[in-house]
Coordinates of C-alpha atoms in Angstrom, one line a residue:
M1 CA 100.9 125.5 125.7
A2 CA 98.6 122.4 125.2
K3 CA 99.8 119.5 123.1
I4 CA 98.0 118.9 119.8
H5 CA 96.6 115.4 119.5
H6 CA 97.0 113.9 116.1
P7 CA 94.8 110.8 115.6
I8 CA 96.5 107.7 114.3
S9 CA 94.8 104.6 113.0
A10 CA 95.2 101.3 114.8
Y11 CA 97.1 99.9 111.7
A12 CA 99.6 102.8 111.7
A13 CA 100.1 102.5 115.5
D14 CA 100.7 98.8 115.2
A15 CA 103.1 99.3 112.3
A16 CA 105.1 101.8 114.2
V17 CA 105.4 99.5 117.2
L18 CA 106.4 96.5 114.9
L19 CA 109.1 98.6 113.1
G20 CA 110.4 99.8 116.5
Q21 CA 110.7 96.2 117.7
L22 CA 112.5 95.2 114.5
L23 CA 115.0 98.0 114.9
R24 CA 115.6 97.3 118.6
K25 CA 116.0 93.5 117.8
A26 CA 118.5 94.3 115.0
R27 CA 120.5 96.7 117.2
I28 CA 120.7 94.1 120.0
E29 CA 121.7 91.3 117.6
R30 CA 124.5 93.4 116.3
K31 CA 125.6 94.2 119.9
M32 CA 125.3 97.9 119.3
S33 CA 124.6 100.2 122.3
T34 CA 121.9 102.9 122.2
L35 CA 124.7 105.5 122.6
N36 CA 126.6 104.2 119.6
V37 CA 123.5 104.1 117.3
A38 CA 122.2 107.5 118.5
E39 CA 125.6 109.1 117.9
R40 CA 125.9 107.5 114.4
A41 CA 122.4 108.6 113.5
G42 CA 122.9 112.1 114.9
I43 CA 120.0 111.9 117.3
S44 CA 119.6 111.8 121.1
R45 CA 119.3 108.5 123.0
G46 CA 115.8 109.6 124.0
L47 CA 114.7 109.9 120.4
L48 CA 116.2 106.5 119.7
R49 CA 114.2 105.0 122.7
R50 CA 111.0 106.6 121.2
V51 CA 111.8 105.2 117.8
E52 CA 112.3 101.7 119.3
A53 CA 109.1 102.1 121.3
G54 CA 107.2 102.8 118.1
D55 CA 106.3 106.4 118.9
P56 CA 104.5 107.7 115.8
R57 CA 105.7 111.2 116.5
S58 CA 109.3 110.2 115.7
T59 CA 110.6 111.8 112.6
I60 CA 110.7 109.7 109.5
G61 CA 114.3 110.7 108.8
A62 CA 115.4 109.4 112.3
V63 CA 113.6 106.1 111.8
F64 CA 115.1 105.6 108.3
E65 CA 118.6 106.5 109.5
V66 CA 118.4 104.1 112.5
A67 CA 117.1 101.4 110.1
A68 CA 120.1 101.9 107.8
I69 CA 122.6 101.8 110.7
V70 CA 121.2 98.6 112.3
G71 CA 120.7 96.9 108.9
V72 CA 116.9 96.7 108.7
R73 CA 115.7 97.0 105.0
L74 CA 112.6 99.0 104.7
F75 CA 112.0 98.4 101.0
D76 CA 112.5 95.4 98.8
V77 CA 115.0 97.3 96.6
E78 CA 118.7 97.0 96.7
Q79 CA 120.7 100.2 97.3
A80 CA 122.0 100.3 93.8
T81 CA 118.5 100.1 92.2
M82 CA 116.8 102.5 94.6
S83 CA 117.9 105.5 92.6
Q84 CA 116.4 103.9 89.5
A85 CA 113.1 103.3 91.3
I86 CA 113.1 106.9 92.5
E87 CA 113.6 108.2 89.0
S88 CA 110.9 105.9 87.6
N89 CA 108.5 107.1 90.2
R90 CA 109.4 110.7 89.6
E91 CA 108.5 110.2 85.9
V92 CA 105.1 108.7 86.8
M93 CA 104.5 111.5 89.3
T94 CA 105.0 114.2 86.6
L95 CA 102.0 112.7 84.7
L96 CA 99.7 112.9 87.7
P97 CA 97.7 116.0 88.6
K98 CA 99.4 118.5 90.9
S99 CA 96.4 118.7 93.2
I100 CA 93.1 116.9 93.9
R101 CA 90.0 118.7 94.8
A102 CA 86.9 117.1 96.2
R103 CA 83.6 117.8 94.4
R104 CA 81.2 120.0 96.1
G105 CA 78.9 118.1 98.4
E106 CA 81.0 114.9 98.1
E107 CA 81.9 113.3 101.4
V108 CA 85.4 111.8 102.0
K109 CA 85.1 108.0 102.4
D110 CA 87.8 106.9 104.8
D111 CA 86.4 103.6 105.9
F112 CA 88.9 101.3 104.3

């Protein structure tokens, strides 16, 4: 079966590589082995290597768990206030429309 190619923007690719580098650097600074981090995260060492290499096909859950284990903060929110931020965003999201439909004949403008 052929692999499906999912296009990724240069910005997203660079961000994945940078995040992978930050995770690897934090792991090494904490003197943690790949085996130790992989076991604690519940992932294989191969997936950990892909996360650290910035592979955009790595699951977001694996990336977030590795970040938590090695101490890389992904958001500028303390753990205690994260649940408050989630609830605040949930309230805002209930006010937004459930779906968005493009008008007929209108082109999608993706040149940001």
